[in-house]
Coordinates of C-alpha atoms in Angstrom, one line a residue:
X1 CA 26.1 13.8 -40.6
X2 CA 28.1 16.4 -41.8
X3 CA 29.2 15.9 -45.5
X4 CA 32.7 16.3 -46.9
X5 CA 33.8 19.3 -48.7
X6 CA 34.7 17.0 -52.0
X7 CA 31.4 16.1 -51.9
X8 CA 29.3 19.2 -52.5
X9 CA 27.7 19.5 -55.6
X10 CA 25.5 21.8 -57.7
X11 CA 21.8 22.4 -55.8
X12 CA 18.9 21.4 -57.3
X13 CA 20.8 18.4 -59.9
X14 CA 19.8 15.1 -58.6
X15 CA 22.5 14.1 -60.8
X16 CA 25.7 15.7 -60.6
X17 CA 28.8 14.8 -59.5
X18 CA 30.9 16.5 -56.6
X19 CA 33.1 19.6 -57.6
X20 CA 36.2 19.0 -59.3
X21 CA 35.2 15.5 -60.2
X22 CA 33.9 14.4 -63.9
X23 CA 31.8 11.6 -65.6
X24 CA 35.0 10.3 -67.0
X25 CA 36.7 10.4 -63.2
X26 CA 33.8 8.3 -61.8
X27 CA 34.4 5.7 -64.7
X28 CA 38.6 6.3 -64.2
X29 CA 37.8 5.7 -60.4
X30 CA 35.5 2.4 -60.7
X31 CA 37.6 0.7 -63.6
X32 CA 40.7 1.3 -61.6
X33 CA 38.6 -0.3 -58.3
X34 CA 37.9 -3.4 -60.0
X35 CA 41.4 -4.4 -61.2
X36 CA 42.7 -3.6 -58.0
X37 CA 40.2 -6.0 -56.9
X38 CA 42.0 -9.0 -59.2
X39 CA 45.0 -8.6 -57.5
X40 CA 43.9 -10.8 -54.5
X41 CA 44.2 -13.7 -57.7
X42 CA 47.8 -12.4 -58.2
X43 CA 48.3 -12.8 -54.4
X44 CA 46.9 -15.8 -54.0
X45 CA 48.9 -17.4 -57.1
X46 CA 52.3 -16.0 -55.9
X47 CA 51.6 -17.3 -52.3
X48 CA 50.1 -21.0 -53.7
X49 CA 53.3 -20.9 -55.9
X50 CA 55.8 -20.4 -52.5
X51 CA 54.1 -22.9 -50.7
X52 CA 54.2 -27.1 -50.6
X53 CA 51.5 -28.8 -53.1
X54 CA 49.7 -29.8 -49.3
X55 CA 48.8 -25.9 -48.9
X56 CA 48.0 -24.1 -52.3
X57 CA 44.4 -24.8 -51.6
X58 CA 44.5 -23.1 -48.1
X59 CA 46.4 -20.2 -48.8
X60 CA 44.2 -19.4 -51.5
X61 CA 41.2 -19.6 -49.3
X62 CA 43.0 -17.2 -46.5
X63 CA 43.0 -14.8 -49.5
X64 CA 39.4 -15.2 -50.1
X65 CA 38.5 -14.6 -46.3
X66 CA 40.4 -11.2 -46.6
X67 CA 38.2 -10.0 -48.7
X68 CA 34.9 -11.5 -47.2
X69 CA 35.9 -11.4 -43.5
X70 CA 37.7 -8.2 -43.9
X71 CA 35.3 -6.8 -46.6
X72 CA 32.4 -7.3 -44.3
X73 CA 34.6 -4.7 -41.2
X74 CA 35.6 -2.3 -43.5
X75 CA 32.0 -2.1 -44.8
X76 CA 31.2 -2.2 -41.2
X77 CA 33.4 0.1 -39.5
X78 CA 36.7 0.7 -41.5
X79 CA 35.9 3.2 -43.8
X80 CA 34.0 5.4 -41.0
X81 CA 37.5 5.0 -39.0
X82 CA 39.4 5.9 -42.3
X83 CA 37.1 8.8 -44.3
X84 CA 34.5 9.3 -41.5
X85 CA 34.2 13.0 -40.7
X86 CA 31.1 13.6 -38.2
X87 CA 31.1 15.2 -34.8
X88 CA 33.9 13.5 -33.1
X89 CA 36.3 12.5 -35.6
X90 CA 39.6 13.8 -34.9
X91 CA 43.3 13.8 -36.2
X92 CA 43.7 10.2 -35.2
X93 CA 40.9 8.9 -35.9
X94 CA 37.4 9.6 -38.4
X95 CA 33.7 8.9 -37.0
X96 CA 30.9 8.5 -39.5
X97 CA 29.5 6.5 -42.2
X98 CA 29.3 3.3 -40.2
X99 CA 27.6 0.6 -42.8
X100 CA 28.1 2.6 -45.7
X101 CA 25.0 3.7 -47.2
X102 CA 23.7 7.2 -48.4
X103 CA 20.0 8.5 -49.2
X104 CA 21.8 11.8 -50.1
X105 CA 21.4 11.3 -54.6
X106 CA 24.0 14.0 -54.5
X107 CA 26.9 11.7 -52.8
X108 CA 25.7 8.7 -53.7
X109 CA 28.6 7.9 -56.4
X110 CA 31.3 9.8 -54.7
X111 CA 30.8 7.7 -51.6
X112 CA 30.5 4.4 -53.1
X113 CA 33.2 4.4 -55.6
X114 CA 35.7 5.6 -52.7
X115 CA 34.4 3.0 -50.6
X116 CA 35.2 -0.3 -53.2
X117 CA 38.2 1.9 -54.2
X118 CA 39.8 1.8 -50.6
X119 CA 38.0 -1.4 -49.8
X120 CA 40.6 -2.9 -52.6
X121 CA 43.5 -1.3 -50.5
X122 CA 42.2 -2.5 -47.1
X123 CA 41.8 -6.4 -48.0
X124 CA 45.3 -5.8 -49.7
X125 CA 46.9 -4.6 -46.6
X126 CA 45.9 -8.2 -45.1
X127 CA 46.6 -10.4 -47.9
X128 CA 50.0 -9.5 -47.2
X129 CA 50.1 -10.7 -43.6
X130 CA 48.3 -13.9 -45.2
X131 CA 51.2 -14.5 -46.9
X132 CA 53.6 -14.7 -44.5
X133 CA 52.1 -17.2 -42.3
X134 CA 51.6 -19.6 -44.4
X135 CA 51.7 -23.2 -43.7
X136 CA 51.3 -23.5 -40.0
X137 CA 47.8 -21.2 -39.2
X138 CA 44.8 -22.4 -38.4
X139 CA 42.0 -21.3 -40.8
X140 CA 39.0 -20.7 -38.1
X141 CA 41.8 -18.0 -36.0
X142 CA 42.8 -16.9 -39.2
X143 CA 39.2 -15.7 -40.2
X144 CA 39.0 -13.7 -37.1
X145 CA 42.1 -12.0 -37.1
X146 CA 41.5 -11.2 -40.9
X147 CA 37.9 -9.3 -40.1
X148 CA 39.8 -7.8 -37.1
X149 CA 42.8 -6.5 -38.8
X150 CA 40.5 -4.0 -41.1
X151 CA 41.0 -2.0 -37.5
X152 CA 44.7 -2.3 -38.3
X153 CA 44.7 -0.7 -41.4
X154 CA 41.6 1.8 -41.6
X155 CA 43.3 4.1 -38.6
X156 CA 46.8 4.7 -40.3
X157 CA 44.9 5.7 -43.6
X158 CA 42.9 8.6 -41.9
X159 CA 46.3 9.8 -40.9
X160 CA 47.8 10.0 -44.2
X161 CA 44.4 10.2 -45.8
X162 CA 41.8 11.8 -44.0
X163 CA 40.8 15.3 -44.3
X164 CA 42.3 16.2 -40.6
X165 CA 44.2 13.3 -40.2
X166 CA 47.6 14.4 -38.1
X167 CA 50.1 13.0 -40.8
X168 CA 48.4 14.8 -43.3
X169 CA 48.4 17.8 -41.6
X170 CA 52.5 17.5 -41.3
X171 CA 52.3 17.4 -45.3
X172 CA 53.0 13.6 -45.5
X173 CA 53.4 12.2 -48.9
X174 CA 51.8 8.5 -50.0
X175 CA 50.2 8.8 -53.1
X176 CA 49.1 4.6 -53.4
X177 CA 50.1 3.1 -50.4
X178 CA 53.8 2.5 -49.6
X179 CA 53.3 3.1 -46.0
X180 CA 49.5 2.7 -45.4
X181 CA 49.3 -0.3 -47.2
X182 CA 52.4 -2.3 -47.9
X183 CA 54.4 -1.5 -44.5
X184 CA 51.4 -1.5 -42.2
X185 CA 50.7 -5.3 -43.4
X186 CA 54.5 -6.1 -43.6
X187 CA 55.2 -5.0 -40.4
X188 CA 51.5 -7.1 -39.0
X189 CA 52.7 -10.0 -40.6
X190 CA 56.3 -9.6 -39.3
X191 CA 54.6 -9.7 -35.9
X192 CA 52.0 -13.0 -36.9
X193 CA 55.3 -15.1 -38.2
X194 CA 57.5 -14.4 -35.6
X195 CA 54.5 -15.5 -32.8
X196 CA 53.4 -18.8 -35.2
X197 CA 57.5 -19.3 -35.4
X198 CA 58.9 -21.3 -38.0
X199 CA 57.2 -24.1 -39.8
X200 CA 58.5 -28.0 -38.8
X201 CA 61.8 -28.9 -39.9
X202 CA 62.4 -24.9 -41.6
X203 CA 66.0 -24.3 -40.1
X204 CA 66.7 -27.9 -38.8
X205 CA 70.3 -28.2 -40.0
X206 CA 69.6 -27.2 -43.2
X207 CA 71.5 -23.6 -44.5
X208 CA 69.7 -23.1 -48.1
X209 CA 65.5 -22.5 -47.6
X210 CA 63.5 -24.8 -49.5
X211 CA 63.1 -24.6 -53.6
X212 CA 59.9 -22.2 -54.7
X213 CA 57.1 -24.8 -54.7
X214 CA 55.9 -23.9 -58.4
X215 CA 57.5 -21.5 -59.7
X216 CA 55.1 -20.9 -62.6
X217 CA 51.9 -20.0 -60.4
X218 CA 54.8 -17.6 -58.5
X219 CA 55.5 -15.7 -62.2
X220 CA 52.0 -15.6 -63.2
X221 CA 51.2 -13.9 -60.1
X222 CA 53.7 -11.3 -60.2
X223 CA 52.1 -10.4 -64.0
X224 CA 48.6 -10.2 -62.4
X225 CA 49.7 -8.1 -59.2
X226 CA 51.9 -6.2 -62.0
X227 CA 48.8 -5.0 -63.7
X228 CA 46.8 -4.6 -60.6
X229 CA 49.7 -2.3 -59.5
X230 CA 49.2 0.2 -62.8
X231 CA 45.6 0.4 -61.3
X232 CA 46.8 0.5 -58.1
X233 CA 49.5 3.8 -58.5
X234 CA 47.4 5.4 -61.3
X235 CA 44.0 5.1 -59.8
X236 CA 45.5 6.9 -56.5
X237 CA 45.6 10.2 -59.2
X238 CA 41.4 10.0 -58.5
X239 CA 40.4 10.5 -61.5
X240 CA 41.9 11.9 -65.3
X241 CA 40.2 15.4 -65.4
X242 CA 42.3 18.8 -65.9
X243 CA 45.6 17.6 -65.6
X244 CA 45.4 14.5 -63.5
X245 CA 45.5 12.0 -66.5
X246 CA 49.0 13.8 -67.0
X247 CA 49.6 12.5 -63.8
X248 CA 48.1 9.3 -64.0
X249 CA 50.2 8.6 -67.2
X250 CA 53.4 9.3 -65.7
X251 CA 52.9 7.1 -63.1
X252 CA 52.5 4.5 -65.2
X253 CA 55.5 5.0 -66.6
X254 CA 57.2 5.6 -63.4
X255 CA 55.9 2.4 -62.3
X256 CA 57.0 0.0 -65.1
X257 CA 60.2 1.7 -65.2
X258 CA 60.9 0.9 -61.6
X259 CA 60.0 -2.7 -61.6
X260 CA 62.3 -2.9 -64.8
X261 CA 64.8 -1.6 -62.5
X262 CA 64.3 -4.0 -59.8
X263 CA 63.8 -7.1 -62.4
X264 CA 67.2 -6.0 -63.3
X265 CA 69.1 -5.9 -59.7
X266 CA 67.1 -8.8 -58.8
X267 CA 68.3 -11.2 -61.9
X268 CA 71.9 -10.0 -61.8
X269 CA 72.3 -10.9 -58.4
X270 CA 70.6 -14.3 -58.4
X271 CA 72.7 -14.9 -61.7
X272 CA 76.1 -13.5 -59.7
X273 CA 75.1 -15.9 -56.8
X274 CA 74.5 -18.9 -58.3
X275 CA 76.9 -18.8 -61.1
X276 CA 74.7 -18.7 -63.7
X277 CA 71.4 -19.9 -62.5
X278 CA 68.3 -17.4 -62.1
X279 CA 66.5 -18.1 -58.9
X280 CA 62.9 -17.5 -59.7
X281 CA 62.4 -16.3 -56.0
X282 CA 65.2 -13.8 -56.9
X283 CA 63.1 -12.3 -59.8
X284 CA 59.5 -12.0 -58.3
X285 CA 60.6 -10.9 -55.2
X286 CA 62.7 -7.9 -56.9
X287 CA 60.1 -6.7 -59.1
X288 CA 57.4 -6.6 -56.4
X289 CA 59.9 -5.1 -54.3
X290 CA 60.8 -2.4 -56.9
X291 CA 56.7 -2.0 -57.3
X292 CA 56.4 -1.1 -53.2
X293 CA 59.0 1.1 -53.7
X294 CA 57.7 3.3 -56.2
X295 CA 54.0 3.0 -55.2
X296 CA 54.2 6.6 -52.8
X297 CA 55.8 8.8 -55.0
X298 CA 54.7 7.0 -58.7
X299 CA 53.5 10.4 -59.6
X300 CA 55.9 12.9 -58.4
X301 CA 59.3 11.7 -59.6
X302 CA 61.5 11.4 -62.7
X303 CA 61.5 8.1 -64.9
X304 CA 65.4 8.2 -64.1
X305 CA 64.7 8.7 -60.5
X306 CA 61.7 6.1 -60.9
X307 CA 64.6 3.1 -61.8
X308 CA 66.6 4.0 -59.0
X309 CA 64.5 3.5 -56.9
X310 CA 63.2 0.4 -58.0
X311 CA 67.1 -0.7 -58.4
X312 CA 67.6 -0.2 -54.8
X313 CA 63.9 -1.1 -53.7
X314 CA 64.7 -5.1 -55.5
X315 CA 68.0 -5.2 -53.8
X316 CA 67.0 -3.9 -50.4
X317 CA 64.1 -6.7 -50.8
X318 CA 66.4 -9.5 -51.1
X319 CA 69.3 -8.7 -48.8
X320 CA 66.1 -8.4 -46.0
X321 CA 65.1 -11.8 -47.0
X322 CA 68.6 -13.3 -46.3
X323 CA 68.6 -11.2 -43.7
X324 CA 65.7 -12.7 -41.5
X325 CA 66.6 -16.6 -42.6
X326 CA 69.8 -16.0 -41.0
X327 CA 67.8 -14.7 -37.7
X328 CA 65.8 -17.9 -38.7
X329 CA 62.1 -15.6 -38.9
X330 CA 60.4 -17.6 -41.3
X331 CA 59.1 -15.5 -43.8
X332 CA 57.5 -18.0 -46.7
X333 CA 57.1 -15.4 -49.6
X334 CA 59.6 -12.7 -48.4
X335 CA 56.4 -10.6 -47.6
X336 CA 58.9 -8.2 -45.3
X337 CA 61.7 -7.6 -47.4
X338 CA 59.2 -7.0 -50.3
X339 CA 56.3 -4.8 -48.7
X340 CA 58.2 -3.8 -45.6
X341 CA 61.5 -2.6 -46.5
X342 CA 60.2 -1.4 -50.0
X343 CA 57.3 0.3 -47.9
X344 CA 60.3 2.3 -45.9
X345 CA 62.1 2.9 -49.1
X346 CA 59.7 3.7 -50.9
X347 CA 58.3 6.4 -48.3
X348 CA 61.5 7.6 -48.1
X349 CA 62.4 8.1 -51.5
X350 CA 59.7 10.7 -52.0
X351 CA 61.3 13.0 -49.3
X352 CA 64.5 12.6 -51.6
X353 CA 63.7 12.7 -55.1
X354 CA 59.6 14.4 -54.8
X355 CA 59.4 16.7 -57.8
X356 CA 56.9 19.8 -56.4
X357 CA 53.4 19.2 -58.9
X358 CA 52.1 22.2 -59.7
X359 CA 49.4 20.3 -61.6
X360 CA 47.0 18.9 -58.9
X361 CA 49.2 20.0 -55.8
X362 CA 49.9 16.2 -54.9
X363 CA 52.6 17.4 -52.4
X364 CA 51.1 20.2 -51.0
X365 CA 53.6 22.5 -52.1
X366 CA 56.8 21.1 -51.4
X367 CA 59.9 19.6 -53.0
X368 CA 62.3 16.6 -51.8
X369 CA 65.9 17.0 -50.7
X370 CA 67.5 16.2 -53.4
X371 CA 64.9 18.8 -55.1
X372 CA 66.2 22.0 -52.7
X373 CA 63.1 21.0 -50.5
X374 CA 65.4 20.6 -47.3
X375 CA 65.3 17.8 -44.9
X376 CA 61.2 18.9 -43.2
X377 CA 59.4 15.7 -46.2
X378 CA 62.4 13.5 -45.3
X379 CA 61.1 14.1 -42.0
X380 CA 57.9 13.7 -42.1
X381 CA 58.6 10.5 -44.3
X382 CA 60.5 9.0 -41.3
X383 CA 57.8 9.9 -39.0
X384 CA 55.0 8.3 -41.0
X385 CA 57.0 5.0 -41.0
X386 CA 57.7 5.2 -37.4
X387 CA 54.1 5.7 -36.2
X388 CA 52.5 3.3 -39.2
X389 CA 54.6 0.6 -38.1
X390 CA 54.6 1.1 -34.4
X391 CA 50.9 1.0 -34.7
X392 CA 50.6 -2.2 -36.5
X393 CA 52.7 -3.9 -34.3
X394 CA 51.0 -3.2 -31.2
X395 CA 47.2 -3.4 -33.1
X396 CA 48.6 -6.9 -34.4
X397 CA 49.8 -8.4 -31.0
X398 CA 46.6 -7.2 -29.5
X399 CA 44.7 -9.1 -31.9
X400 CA 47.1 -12.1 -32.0
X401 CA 47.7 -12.7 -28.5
X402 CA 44.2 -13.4 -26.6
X403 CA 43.8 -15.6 -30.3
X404 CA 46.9 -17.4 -29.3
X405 CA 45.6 -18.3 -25.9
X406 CA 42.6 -19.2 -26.5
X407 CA 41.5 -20.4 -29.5
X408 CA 45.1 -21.3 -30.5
X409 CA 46.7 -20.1 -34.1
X410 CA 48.7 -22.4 -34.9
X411 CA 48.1 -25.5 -36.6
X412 CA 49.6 -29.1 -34.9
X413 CA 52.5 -30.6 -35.6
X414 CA 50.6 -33.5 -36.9
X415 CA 47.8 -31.5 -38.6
X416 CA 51.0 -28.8 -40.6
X417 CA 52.5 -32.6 -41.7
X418 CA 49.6 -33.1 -43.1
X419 CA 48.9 -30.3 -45.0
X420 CA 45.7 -27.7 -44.4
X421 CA 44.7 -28.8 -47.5
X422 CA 43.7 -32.0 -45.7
X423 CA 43.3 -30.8 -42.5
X424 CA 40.9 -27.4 -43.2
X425 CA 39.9 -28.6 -46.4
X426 CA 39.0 -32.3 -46.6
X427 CA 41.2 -32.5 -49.8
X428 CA 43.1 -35.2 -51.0
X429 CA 45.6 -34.3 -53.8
X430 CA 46.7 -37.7 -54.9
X431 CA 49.9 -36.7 -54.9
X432 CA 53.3 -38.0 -55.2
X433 CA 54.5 -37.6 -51.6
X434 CA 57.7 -39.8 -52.4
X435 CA 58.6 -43.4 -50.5
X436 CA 56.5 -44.8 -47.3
X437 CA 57.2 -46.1 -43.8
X438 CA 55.3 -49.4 -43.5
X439 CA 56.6 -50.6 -40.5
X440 CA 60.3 -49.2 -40.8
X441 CA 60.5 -50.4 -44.7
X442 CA 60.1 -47.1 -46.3
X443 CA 59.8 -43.3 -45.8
X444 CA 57.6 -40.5 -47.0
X445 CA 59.2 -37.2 -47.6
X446 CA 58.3 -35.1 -50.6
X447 CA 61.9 -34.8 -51.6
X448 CA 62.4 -38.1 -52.1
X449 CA 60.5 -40.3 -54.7
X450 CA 61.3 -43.7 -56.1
X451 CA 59.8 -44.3 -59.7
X452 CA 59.8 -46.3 -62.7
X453 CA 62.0 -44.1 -65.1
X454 CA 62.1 -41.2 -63.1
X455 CA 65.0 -38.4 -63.0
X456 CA 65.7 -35.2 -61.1
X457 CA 63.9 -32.5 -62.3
X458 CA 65.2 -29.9 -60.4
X459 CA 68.5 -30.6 -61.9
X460 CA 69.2 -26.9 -63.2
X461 CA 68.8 -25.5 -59.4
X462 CA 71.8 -26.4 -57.5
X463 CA 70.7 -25.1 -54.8
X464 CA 67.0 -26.9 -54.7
X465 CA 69.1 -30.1 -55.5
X466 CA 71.5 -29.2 -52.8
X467 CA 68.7 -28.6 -50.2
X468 CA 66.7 -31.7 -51.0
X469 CA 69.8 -34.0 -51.0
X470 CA 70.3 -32.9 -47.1
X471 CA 66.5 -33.5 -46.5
X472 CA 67.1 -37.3 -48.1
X473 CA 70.1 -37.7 -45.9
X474 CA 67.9 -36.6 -43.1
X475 CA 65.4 -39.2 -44.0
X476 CA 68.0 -42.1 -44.4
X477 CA 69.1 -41.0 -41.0
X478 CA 66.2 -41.5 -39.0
X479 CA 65.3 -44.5 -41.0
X480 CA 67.4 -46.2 -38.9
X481 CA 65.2 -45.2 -35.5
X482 CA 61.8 -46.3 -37.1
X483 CA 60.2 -48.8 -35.3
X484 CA 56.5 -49.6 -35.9
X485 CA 54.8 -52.7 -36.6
X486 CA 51.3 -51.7 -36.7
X487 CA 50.0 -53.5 -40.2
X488 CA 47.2 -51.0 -40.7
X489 CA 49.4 -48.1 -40.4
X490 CA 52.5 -46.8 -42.3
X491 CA 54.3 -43.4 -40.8
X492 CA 54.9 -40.1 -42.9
X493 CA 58.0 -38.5 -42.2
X494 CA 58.2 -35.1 -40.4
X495 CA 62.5 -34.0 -39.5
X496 CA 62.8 -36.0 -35.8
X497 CA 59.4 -36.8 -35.8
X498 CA 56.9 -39.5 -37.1
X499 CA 53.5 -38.9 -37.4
X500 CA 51.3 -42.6 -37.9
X501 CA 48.5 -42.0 -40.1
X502 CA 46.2 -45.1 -41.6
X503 CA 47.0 -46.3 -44.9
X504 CA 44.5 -45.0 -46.9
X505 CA 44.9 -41.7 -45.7
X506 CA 46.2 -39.1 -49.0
X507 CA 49.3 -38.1 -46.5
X508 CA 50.2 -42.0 -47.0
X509 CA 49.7 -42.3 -51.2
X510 CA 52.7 -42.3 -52.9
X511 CA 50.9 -42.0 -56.5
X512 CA 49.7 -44.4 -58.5
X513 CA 46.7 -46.9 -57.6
X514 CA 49.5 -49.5 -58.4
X515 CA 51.8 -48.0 -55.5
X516 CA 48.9 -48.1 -53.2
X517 CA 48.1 -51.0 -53.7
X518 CA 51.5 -52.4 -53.1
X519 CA 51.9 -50.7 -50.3
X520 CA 49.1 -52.9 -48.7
X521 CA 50.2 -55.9 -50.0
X522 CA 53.7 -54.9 -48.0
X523 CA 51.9 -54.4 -44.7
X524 CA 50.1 -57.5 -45.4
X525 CA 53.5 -59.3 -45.2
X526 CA 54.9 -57.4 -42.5
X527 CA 52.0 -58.4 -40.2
X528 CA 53.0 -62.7 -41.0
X529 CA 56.6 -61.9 -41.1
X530 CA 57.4 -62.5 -44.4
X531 CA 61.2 -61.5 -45.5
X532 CA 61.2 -57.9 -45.9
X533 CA 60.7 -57.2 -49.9
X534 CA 62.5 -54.8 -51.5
X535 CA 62.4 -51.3 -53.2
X536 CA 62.6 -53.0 -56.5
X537 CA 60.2 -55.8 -55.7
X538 CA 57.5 -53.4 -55.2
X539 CA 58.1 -50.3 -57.8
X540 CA 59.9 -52.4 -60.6
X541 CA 63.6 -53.1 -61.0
X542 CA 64.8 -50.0 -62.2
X543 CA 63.2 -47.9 -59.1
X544 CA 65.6 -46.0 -57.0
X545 CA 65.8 -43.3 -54.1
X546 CA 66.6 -40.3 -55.8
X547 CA 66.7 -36.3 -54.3
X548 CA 64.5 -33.5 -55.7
X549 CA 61.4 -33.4 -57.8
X550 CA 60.5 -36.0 -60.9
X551 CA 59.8 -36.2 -64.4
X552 CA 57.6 -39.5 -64.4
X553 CA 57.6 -40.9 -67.5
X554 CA 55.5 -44.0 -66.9

């Protein structure tokens, strides 16, 4: 095994550390690795928060399978494919280091800290296909396509990374990731929604997409993947020796600014748009959008230059999401406008604005177009994107496809009613799922709830109100179809269709033991054809059907 030139070190010195690199770089290195590390938490909350209370569970699970499933490849094989530089690894792809171990004392740190450093990046590039097909996958296929997917990632990082990778060689810029991590799994997760196609009842007759699910685990998880991110851009620096803390410290700065910037756009618009009203989907998707699109250049840019980018990056992000509900691709956390069209911009801005650093050489010398570098980084730029998210397209489908047709990838319609949570998980939420179908009595929808005392919640979003006053409509529309008289069943309610499920199950509990147990009592009656009781009868005489979340205050 041949050994890296970065890793040769001072004979005889059991102890020392590669050439160029420091005590405090190893410790700059691992620090950074581990808070990178937390930002599968901040994933995992912003996804929970965009999804129905029936999936939080599951979709934080998917994000712990990226790191064990996918871990365990890259460990495997990814970061030989990536970083591996033996006989036979070429421009395309590295060869060496397979099950990453070293009896070598004199590479022993070097090796490891870059492996959990880019491990961090790898698992990240999947989390974000996690997010964006949410809802409707199947847990076992998703496992699978999770450790597989390292293979997506690990070869388009030897080309921008690797000592001889070919992108490299061209003098391509990506100092954290914009295209080898946040387009690559964009653009992979583009591919797995589009296959899974849109969850039940997304674009039946209904303009406006849902309200955020919980809009508070969505905001907390921007702050964590906002911190992970200053480890993320200033980590990429490798270390704070000589004058890369200058650099680290700048990006920073470059990278705070720019998600101020897109924060900004993002409020203004949602505020211009709604009269008023500041979408919470608006904000985080702005600033994470702003975040992608500083991450390849965080270093090598102005702090002036750093907020126009992040102004366009948050604006780009949203018009994309708008953009692909109106081509009805259903996209549950804007994963593609945020990581793939910020990915683009972001790689893009570097061959406009790249300042030449004649501190570490971080661009190898040259100098964007607005800079008086000419139009060759622009170029190469463009060319990165191309090949990065040509090759996780094709990768993707090659991994999805034989998945799709044999195993299957997508859940049921009767299992996605349900809720993974349920389905995958075995958990029951005890959860207020609104009104029930006993017979054709009442309907289960969680927009609609009828409670003691309650009121709309939602109230201060129009357009949440709006959306879940056409889903009740919906609801009172196909009431009028129902027709079951099975006692020991009642019927949760799914757009057209119904699915029966027994009444114990948690898809049929509207909340409270009380409600339960009335619910029995109703399908008691129904089965001796007693006269049909009412709403009131049941829940109390001041229950009604109402649209939109509650604020129970019984």
């Amino acid at each position: 095994m041949t050994t890296p030139a970065y890793y040769v070190t001072t004979s005889g010195n059991s102890t020392a550390l590669p050439v160029g690199v420091t005590w405090d770089d190893a410790t700059w290195i691992l620090t950074n690795s581990f808070i990178i590390f937390t930002m599968q938490t901040g994933f995992g909350m912003l996804e929970a928060g965009a999804v129905s209370l029936k999936n939080e569970v599951n979709i934080m699970v998917k994000n712990a399978v990226d790191v064990i499933y996918g871990g365990l490849s890259y460990w495997t094989f990814g970061y030989a494919f990536s970083f591996g530089e033996d006989s036979g690894s070429n421009p395309f792809i590295g060869i060496g280091y397979f099950f990453v171990d070293s009896s070598d004392p004199n590479e022993l740190g070097i090796l490891f800290a870059t492996f959990v450093f880019q491990l961090s990046f790898a698992t990240t590039a999947t989390t974000i296909a996690s997010g964006m097909m949410a809802e409707r996958t199947k847990l076992f296929s998703y496992s699978l396509f999770s450790f597989f997917n390292t293979l997506v990632y690990c070869v388009p990082a030897h080309w921008v990374w690797g000592s001889n990778g070919f992108l490299s060689e061209l003098g391509v810029i990506d100092i954290a990731g914009s295209g080898a991590v946040h387009l690559l799994g964009a653009v992979s997760g583009l591919v797995a929604t589009i296959l899974l196609k849109p969850r039940i009842g997304r674009y039946d007759n209904i303009d406006d997409e849902p309200p955020i699910g919980n809009g508070t685990n969505s905001i907390l998880g921007m702050f964590i993947l906002w911190w992970g991110w200053l480890s993320f851009n200033c980590g990429s620096t490798f270390g704070i020796s000589g004058g890369k803390w200058k650099l680290a410290a700048k990006a920073a700065a470059t990278t705070l600014i720019a998600a101020m910037g897109g924060g900004f756009a993002g409020c203004t618009y949602s505020q211009i748009r709604t009269k008023g009203k500041l979408q919470i989907g608006d904000l985080v998707n702005s600033v994470l959008g702003a975040l992608v699109g500083i991450t390849a250049g965080c270093a090598i840019v102005k702090p002036w230059e750093a907020l126009i980018i992040g102004i366009i990056a948050g604006m780009l992000t949203l018009g994309t999401i708008i953009l692909l509900d109106k081509m009805k691709i259903d996209d549950p956390v804007g994963g593609f406008g945020v990581h793939g069209v910020g990915g683009v911009w972001g790689m893009l801005a570097v061959g406009l604005f790249a300042e030449n650093d004649t501190l570490e050489n971080m661009t190898k010398g040259q100098s964007g177009l607005f800079r008086g570098g000419g139009f060759r980084l622009l170029g190469v730029q463009l060319l990165a994107c191309v090949c990065i998210a040509a090759w996780s397209a094709l990768s993707t489908l090659a991994i999805l496809l034989p998945l799709k047709y044999t195993l299957g990838i997508r859940l049921s319609k009767d299992h996605e009613r349900l809720g993974s949570d349920y389905v995958e998980h075995g958990i029951d939420h005890h959860q207020p799922t609104g009104m029930m179908f006993i017979g054709n009595r009442v309907a289960s929808e969680p927009a609609v709830y009828a409670r003691r005392g309650s009121r709309v919640s939602n109230a201060d979003s129009k357009k949440g109100s709006d959306w879940n006053i056409r889903r009740s409509n919906k609801i009172a529309e196909a009431n009028k179809n129902i027709k079951n008289d099975d006692e020991d069943y009642i019927s949760t309610i799914g757009d057209e269709n119904m699915t029966k499920v027994p009444i114990d199950h948690p898809s049929a509990v509207v909340s409270s033991p009380r409600q339960r147990s009335a619910a029995k009592e109703l399908a008691k009656r129904l089965s001796i054809k007693e006269p049909e009781p009412s709403i009131s009868s049941i829940f109390g005489s001041d229950a009604e059907l109402i649209p939109g979340g509650v604020d129970n205050k019984t």
